[in-house]
Tab-separated table of C-alpha atoms in Angstrom:
chain	number	residue	atom	x	y	z
X	1	UNK	CA	-61.500	80.788	-15.355
X	2	UNK	CA	-63.854	82.908	-13.336
X	3	UNK	CA	-65.387	79.206	-12.104
X	4	UNK	CA	-62.152	79.062	-10.708
X	5	UNK	CA	-61.320	82.452	-9.055
X	6	UNK	CA	-64.454	82.058	-7.786
X	7	UNK	CA	-64.757	78.621	-6.086
X	8	UNK	CA	-61.221	79.169	-5.122
X	9	UNK	CA	-62.262	82.394	-2.937
X	10	UNK	CA	-65.427	80.295	-1.245
X	11	UNK	CA	-62.154	76.965	-0.482
X	12	UNK	CA	-59.688	79.858	0.667
X	13	UNK	CA	-62.317	80.956	2.983
X	14	UNK	CA	-62.927	78.213	4.336
X	15	UNK	CA	-58.712	77.434	4.426
X	16	UNK	CA	-58.536	80.242	5.376
X	17	UNK	CA	-56.567	81.938	3.640
X	18	UNK	CA	-55.499	85.864	3.618
X	19	UNK	CA	-57.318	87.622	2.846
X	20	UNK	CA	-59.909	86.071	4.072
X	21	UNK	CA	-59.343	84.846	7.126
X	22	UNK	CA	-60.020	87.771	9.791
X	23	UNK	CA	-62.701	85.333	10.908
X	24	UNK	CA	-60.657	82.440	12.751
X	25	UNK	CA	-58.543	84.183	15.241
X	26	UNK	CA	-62.259	85.809	16.392
X	27	UNK	CA	-63.266	82.456	16.485
X	28	UNK	CA	-60.780	80.725	18.169
X	29	UNK	CA	-60.643	82.464	21.534
X	30	UNK	CA	-64.354	83.151	21.758
X	31	UNK	CA	-65.002	79.492	21.160
X	32	UNK	CA	-64.188	76.849	23.798
X	33	UNK	CA	-60.961	74.306	23.524
X	34	UNK	CA	-63.018	71.539	22.473
X	35	UNK	CA	-64.374	73.402	19.455
X	36	UNK	CA	-61.451	74.773	18.890
X	37	UNK	CA	-59.386	71.538	18.776
X	38	UNK	CA	-62.511	70.271	16.089
X	39	UNK	CA	-62.337	73.391	13.825
X	40	UNK	CA	-58.548	73.978	14.122
X	41	UNK	CA	-57.826	69.915	13.224
X	42	UNK	CA	-60.940	68.851	10.823
X	43	UNK	CA	-63.302	72.008	10.095
X	44	UNK	CA	-60.191	73.304	8.116
X	45	UNK	CA	-59.128	70.763	6.123
X	46	UNK	CA	-62.454	71.219	4.326
X	47	UNK	CA	-60.988	74.018	2.210
X	48	UNK	CA	-58.220	72.509	1.308
X	49	UNK	CA	-59.839	68.973	0.239
X	50	UNK	CA	-62.239	71.254	-1.965
X	51	UNK	CA	-59.657	72.738	-3.512
X	52	UNK	CA	-58.188	69.223	-4.414
X	53	UNK	CA	-61.056	67.463	-4.952
X	54	UNK	CA	-63.756	69.803	-6.971
X	55	UNK	CA	-61.468	73.618	-7.536
X	56	UNK	CA	-58.785	71.961	-9.782
X	57	UNK	CA	-60.048	68.553	-11.208
X	58	UNK	CA	-62.250	70.088	-12.800
X	59	UNK	CA	-60.913	73.412	-13.868
X	60	UNK	CA	-57.661	72.441	-15.219
X	61	UNK	CA	-56.808	75.170	-17.409
X	62	UNK	CA	-58.046	78.321	-14.607
X	63	UNK	CA	-55.314	75.727	-11.833
X	64	UNK	CA	-52.693	75.831	-14.871
X	65	UNK	CA	-53.911	79.937	-15.502
X	66	UNK	CA	-54.351	81.248	-12.096
X	67	UNK	CA	-51.462	78.681	-10.363
X	68	UNK	CA	-49.075	82.102	-9.957
X	69	UNK	CA	-51.686	83.483	-7.539
X	70	UNK	CA	-52.569	80.475	-5.498
X	71	UNK	CA	-48.851	80.220	-4.507
X	72	UNK	CA	-48.892	84.120	-4.056
X	73	UNK	CA	-51.275	83.951	-1.626
X	74	UNK	CA	-50.160	80.985	-0.577
X	75	UNK	CA	-47.161	82.704	0.423
X	76	UNK	CA	-48.462	85.709	2.086
X	77	UNK	CA	-50.841	83.967	3.985
X	78	UNK	CA	-47.149	82.228	5.121
X	79	UNK	CA	-45.707	85.084	5.768
X	80	UNK	CA	-48.756	87.089	7.283
X	81	UNK	CA	-49.901	85.238	9.194
X	82	UNK	CA	-46.555	84.529	11.039
X	83	UNK	CA	-45.805	87.905	11.578
X	84	UNK	CA	-49.889	87.924	13.135
X	85	UNK	CA	-48.804	85.241	15.460
X	86	UNK	CA	-45.489	87.501	16.586
X	87	UNK	CA	-47.233	90.367	17.283
X	88	UNK	CA	-50.430	88.105	19.767
X	89	UNK	CA	-50.457	88.831	23.302
X	90	UNK	CA	-53.043	86.203	23.465
X	91	UNK	CA	-51.743	82.344	23.505
X	92	UNK	CA	-54.879	80.816	21.194
X	93	UNK	CA	-55.327	84.088	19.540
X	94	UNK	CA	-51.130	82.956	18.337
X	95	UNK	CA	-52.185	79.185	17.522
X	96	UNK	CA	-55.031	80.754	15.401
X	97	UNK	CA	-52.221	82.828	13.258
X	98	UNK	CA	-49.559	79.826	12.922
X	99	UNK	CA	-53.186	78.424	11.240
X	100	UNK	CA	-52.885	80.269	9.136
X	101	UNK	CA	-49.590	80.438	8.240
X	102	UNK	CA	-49.585	76.883	7.662
X	103	UNK	CA	-52.443	76.371	5.419
X	104	UNK	CA	-50.302	78.615	3.174
X	105	UNK	CA	-48.177	76.118	2.826
X	106	UNK	CA	-51.051	73.823	1.789
X	107	UNK	CA	-51.853	76.601	-0.824
X	108	UNK	CA	-48.558	76.736	-2.134
X	109	UNK	CA	-48.126	72.880	-2.528
X	110	UNK	CA	-50.804	72.465	-5.088
X	111	UNK	CA	-50.425	75.769	-6.359
X	112	UNK	CA	-46.745	73.734	-7.715
X	113	UNK	CA	-48.794	70.932	-9.701
X	114	UNK	CA	-45.663	69.072	-8.743
X	115	UNK	CA	-46.488	65.041	-7.590
X	116	UNK	CA	-44.199	66.276	-4.144
X	117	UNK	CA	-46.266	69.267	-4.084
X	118	UNK	CA	-49.023	68.031	-3.723
X	119	UNK	CA	-48.338	65.072	-1.115
X	120	UNK	CA	-46.678	67.616	0.652
X	121	UNK	CA	-49.621	69.952	1.152
X	122	UNK	CA	-52.148	66.756	1.861
X	123	UNK	CA	-49.300	65.444	4.330
X	124	UNK	CA	-49.504	69.242	5.628
X	125	UNK	CA	-53.293	68.814	6.155
X	126	UNK	CA	-52.815	65.968	7.545
X	127	UNK	CA	-49.774	66.543	10.256
X	128	UNK	CA	-51.584	69.527	11.088
X	129	UNK	CA	-54.369	67.826	12.665
X	130	UNK	CA	-52.806	66.670	15.145
X	131	UNK	CA	-50.064	69.900	16.336
X	132	UNK	CA	-52.594	72.085	15.890
X	133	UNK	CA	-55.541	69.781	18.424
X	134	UNK	CA	-52.376	70.152	20.682
X	135	UNK	CA	-51.824	72.960	20.332
X	136	UNK	CA	-55.358	73.940	21.364
X	137	UNK	CA	-55.212	71.257	24.646
X	138	UNK	CA	-52.329	72.722	26.387
X	139	UNK	CA	-54.167	76.624	25.529
X	140	UNK	CA	-56.980	74.503	27.104
X	141	UNK	CA	-55.191	73.754	30.192
X	142	UNK	CA	-53.601	76.281	31.332
X	143	UNK	CA	-57.203	78.938	30.395
X	144	UNK	CA	-59.032	76.278	32.399
X	145	UNK	CA	-56.528	76.851	36.038
X	146	UNK	CA	-56.792	80.446	35.777
X	147	UNK	CA	-58.628	81.995	33.134
X	148	UNK	CA	-56.034	83.914	31.428
X	149	UNK	CA	-54.498	83.482	28.040
X	150	UNK	CA	-52.066	86.410	27.871
X	151	UNK	CA	-48.636	85.270	27.101
X	152	UNK	CA	-47.122	88.413	28.798
X	153	UNK	CA	-48.492	87.418	32.950
X	154	UNK	CA	-46.944	84.114	32.543
X	155	UNK	CA	-43.171	83.643	33.652
X	156	UNK	CA	-41.336	80.953	34.842
X	157	UNK	CA	-43.511	77.982	34.379
X	158	UNK	CA	-41.334	75.117	33.745
X	159	UNK	CA	-40.340	74.745	37.101
X	160	UNK	CA	-44.439	74.677	38.176
X	161	UNK	CA	-45.175	72.395	35.511
X	162	UNK	CA	-42.546	70.587	34.306
X	163	UNK	CA	-44.799	67.795	31.935
X	164	UNK	CA	-47.011	70.749	30.282
X	165	UNK	CA	-43.432	72.310	29.670
X	166	UNK	CA	-41.667	68.768	27.775
X	167	UNK	CA	-45.464	68.744	26.125
X	168	UNK	CA	-45.238	72.578	25.391
X	169	UNK	CA	-41.846	72.089	23.413
X	170	UNK	CA	-43.234	69.151	21.747
X	171	UNK	CA	-45.971	70.978	20.167
X	172	UNK	CA	-44.229	74.008	19.321
X	173	UNK	CA	-41.523	72.275	17.661
X	174	UNK	CA	-43.829	69.955	15.250
X	175	UNK	CA	-45.611	73.344	14.769
X	176	UNK	CA	-42.191	74.268	13.469
X	177	UNK	CA	-40.934	71.814	11.258
X	178	UNK	CA	-38.198	70.627	13.275
X	179	UNK	CA	-36.763	67.568	12.458
X	180	UNK	CA	-38.342	64.279	13.559
X	181	UNK	CA	-41.406	65.672	13.250
X	182	UNK	CA	-44.446	65.602	11.123
X	183	UNK	CA	-44.508	68.863	10.177
X	184	UNK	CA	-41.227	68.899	9.006
X	185	UNK	CA	-41.926	66.160	6.260
X	186	UNK	CA	-44.048	68.219	4.621
X	187	UNK	CA	-43.186	71.509	4.872
X	188	UNK	CA	-40.448	69.212	2.821
X	189	UNK	CA	-42.160	67.996	0.538
X	190	UNK	CA	-43.553	71.489	-0.496
X	191	UNK	CA	-40.457	73.563	-0.850
X	192	UNK	CA	-39.866	70.575	-3.105
X	193	UNK	CA	-42.333	71.133	-5.572
X	194	UNK	CA	-42.130	74.675	-5.106
X	195	UNK	CA	-39.190	74.694	-6.034
X	196	UNK	CA	-39.294	72.299	-9.031
X	197	UNK	CA	-42.808	73.707	-10.322
X	198	UNK	CA	-40.976	75.112	-13.071
X	199	UNK	CA	-38.755	72.786	-14.036
X	200	UNK	CA	-42.235	70.716	-15.402
X	201	UNK	CA	-43.662	74.126	-16.768
X	202	UNK	CA	-45.563	74.953	-13.322
X	203	UNK	CA	-46.872	77.723	-12.602
X	204	UNK	CA	-44.956	79.106	-9.536
X	205	UNK	CA	-41.274	80.268	-9.950
X	206	UNK	CA	-38.275	79.548	-8.000
X	207	UNK	CA	-38.614	83.391	-6.272
X	208	UNK	CA	-42.161	82.441	-4.478
X	209	UNK	CA	-40.348	79.354	-3.182
X	210	UNK	CA	-37.748	81.173	-1.595
X	211	UNK	CA	-39.621	83.730	0.102
X	212	UNK	CA	-42.236	80.781	1.264
X	213	UNK	CA	-38.533	79.801	2.964
X	214	UNK	CA	-39.117	83.160	5.414
X	215	UNK	CA	-41.996	80.516	7.057
X	216	UNK	CA	-39.785	78.614	8.611
X	217	UNK	CA	-37.847	81.589	10.021
X	218	UNK	CA	-40.676	83.565	11.092
X	219	UNK	CA	-42.319	81.028	12.673
X	220	UNK	CA	-39.147	79.334	14.789
X	221	UNK	CA	-39.691	83.942	16.099
X	222	UNK	CA	-42.892	83.712	17.662
X	223	UNK	CA	-42.669	79.776	19.060
X	224	UNK	CA	-39.386	81.039	20.851
X	225	UNK	CA	-40.090	83.899	22.360
X	226	UNK	CA	-43.209	82.830	23.156
X	227	UNK	CA	-41.598	80.018	25.237
X	228	UNK	CA	-38.170	82.312	26.635
X	229	UNK	CA	-41.709	84.721	27.743
X	230	UNK	CA	-43.697	81.805	29.365
X	231	UNK	CA	-41.836	79.558	30.602
X	232	UNK	CA	-38.775	80.009	31.194
X	233	UNK	CA	-36.784	82.991	33.352
X	234	UNK	CA	-37.388	83.400	36.935
X	235	UNK	CA	-41.171	82.127	38.343
X	236	UNK	CA	-43.619	84.694	38.042
X	237	UNK	CA	-47.201	85.834	37.111
X	238	UNK	CA	-49.314	88.799	37.035
X	239	UNK	CA	-52.580	89.689	36.400
X	240	UNK	CA	-55.096	87.517	38.446
X	241	UNK	CA	-53.701	84.426	39.123
X	242	UNK	CA	-52.962	82.529	42.149
X	243	UNK	CA	-49.737	80.519	42.240
X	244	UNK	CA	-52.207	77.624	43.838
X	245	UNK	CA	-54.052	78.014	40.297
X	246	UNK	CA	-50.992	76.256	38.214
X	247	UNK	CA	-50.403	73.224	38.817
X	248	UNK	CA	-48.821	70.073	36.378
X	249	UNK	CA	-51.007	68.014	34.689
X	250	UNK	CA	-53.722	66.027	35.431
X	251	UNK	CA	-54.070	62.119	34.335
X	252	UNK	CA	-57.233	63.433	32.209
X	253	UNK	CA	-55.142	66.012	30.520
X	254	UNK	CA	-51.315	63.921	30.486
X	255	UNK	CA	-53.842	60.945	28.941
X	256	UNK	CA	-55.013	63.261	25.744
X	257	UNK	CA	-51.886	64.927	25.277
X	258	UNK	CA	-49.516	62.389	25.117
X	259	UNK	CA	-51.193	59.634	21.826
X	260	UNK	CA	-50.588	63.436	19.883
X	261	UNK	CA	-47.299	63.698	20.765
X	262	UNK	CA	-46.297	60.181	20.203
X	263	UNK	CA	-48.328	60.670	16.788
X	264	UNK	CA	-46.261	63.938	15.470
X	265	UNK	CA	-43.466	62.005	16.204
X	266	UNK	CA	-44.524	58.532	14.745
X	267	UNK	CA	-45.608	60.647	11.355
X	268	UNK	CA	-42.081	62.545	11.591
X	269	UNK	CA	-39.648	59.191	11.848
X	270	UNK	CA	-41.937	56.826	10.083
X	271	UNK	CA	-43.817	58.638	7.475
X	272	UNK	CA	-44.302	55.913	4.704
X	273	UNK	CA	-47.502	54.728	6.030
X	274	UNK	CA	-50.135	57.960	4.868
X	275	UNK	CA	-47.400	58.846	1.849
X	276	UNK	CA	-48.095	55.701	0.532
X	277	UNK	CA	-51.808	56.753	0.297
X	278	UNK	CA	-51.353	60.225	-0.941
X	279	UNK	CA	-48.968	59.584	-3.555
X	280	UNK	CA	-50.558	57.243	-5.992
X	281	UNK	CA	-53.011	60.767	-5.879
X	282	UNK	CA	-50.397	62.648	-6.513
X	283	UNK	CA	-48.729	62.176	-9.222
X	284	UNK	CA	-52.123	61.402	-10.350
X	285	UNK	CA	-53.014	64.569	-9.800
X	286	UNK	CA	-49.974	66.782	-10.772
X	287	UNK	CA	-49.758	64.843	-14.329
X	288	UNK	CA	-53.692	65.199	-15.075
X	289	UNK	CA	-53.955	69.454	-13.375
X	290	UNK	CA	-51.313	69.955	-15.575
X	291	UNK	CA	-51.579	68.145	-18.421
X	292	UNK	CA	-54.861	68.452	-19.065
X	293	UNK	CA	-54.866	72.520	-18.153
X	294	UNK	CA	-51.845	73.337	-20.680
X	295	UNK	CA	-54.238	71.503	-23.283
X	296	UNK	CA	-57.052	74.126	-22.712
X	297	UNK	CA	-55.593	76.372	-22.347
X	298	UNK	CA	-53.405	76.006	-25.601
X	299	UNK	CA	-57.474	74.812	-27.514
X	300	UNK	CA	-59.867	76.319	-25.921
């Protein structure tokens, strides 16, 4: 059980989960756009991969015994990450804290020890990789033009940058889990697994599952508020931003963003190609960890 806890802490730092998440927002704010994309889309997933392939299968008794704790950390990450995103003044920091919140769903899904929860947690990592890549590229587009990511310094950008605004709408709606996007599929599966956990004697209680749904409301709040402040209303720029610096997507930027927008829509409408790969593993994972964990706990 000590080995489970220590390994869990190590991979939770990489994921990251609250309270060992504080390196991520600073890393994203300081990193160039390309590094932020690689970090968020690929490197964070090593934390989830380590939990799924090392921590839970090798120490199933620890997973059963501390599953409630893993689920609690996941729920705290969902809520706390979302609240920090809401208070962020820097667009990139907002996206970084939204990643903390979304990685909380991965923890909650794994902690449920149900097929739906495990599959949802893995699909969330896949979906988040697409969506967060798009979000950081969009933040990089505006920073490349103006060298300023402060949300309050922009207003009414939709009039000057209509295609960019459309891409932002797709990315924001996908990240907040709107039906039709891949983020919705991942989150609904995690919720189904979390609510089902107690009925199969899993460690996640229904109270935790109910509290986690607040993450949807908080996510919608900070994304819609950012849209309202930056893209709608009268056109206005503050700070040292000149009007001629604000122009729509170039061909290179459009080619980067369009495949990601299509991917999150495609895997939101037709998730079966990925779910078909995940499901057999998730089913075996849930049965093995829950069965072996309870057996070892009763007969140490």
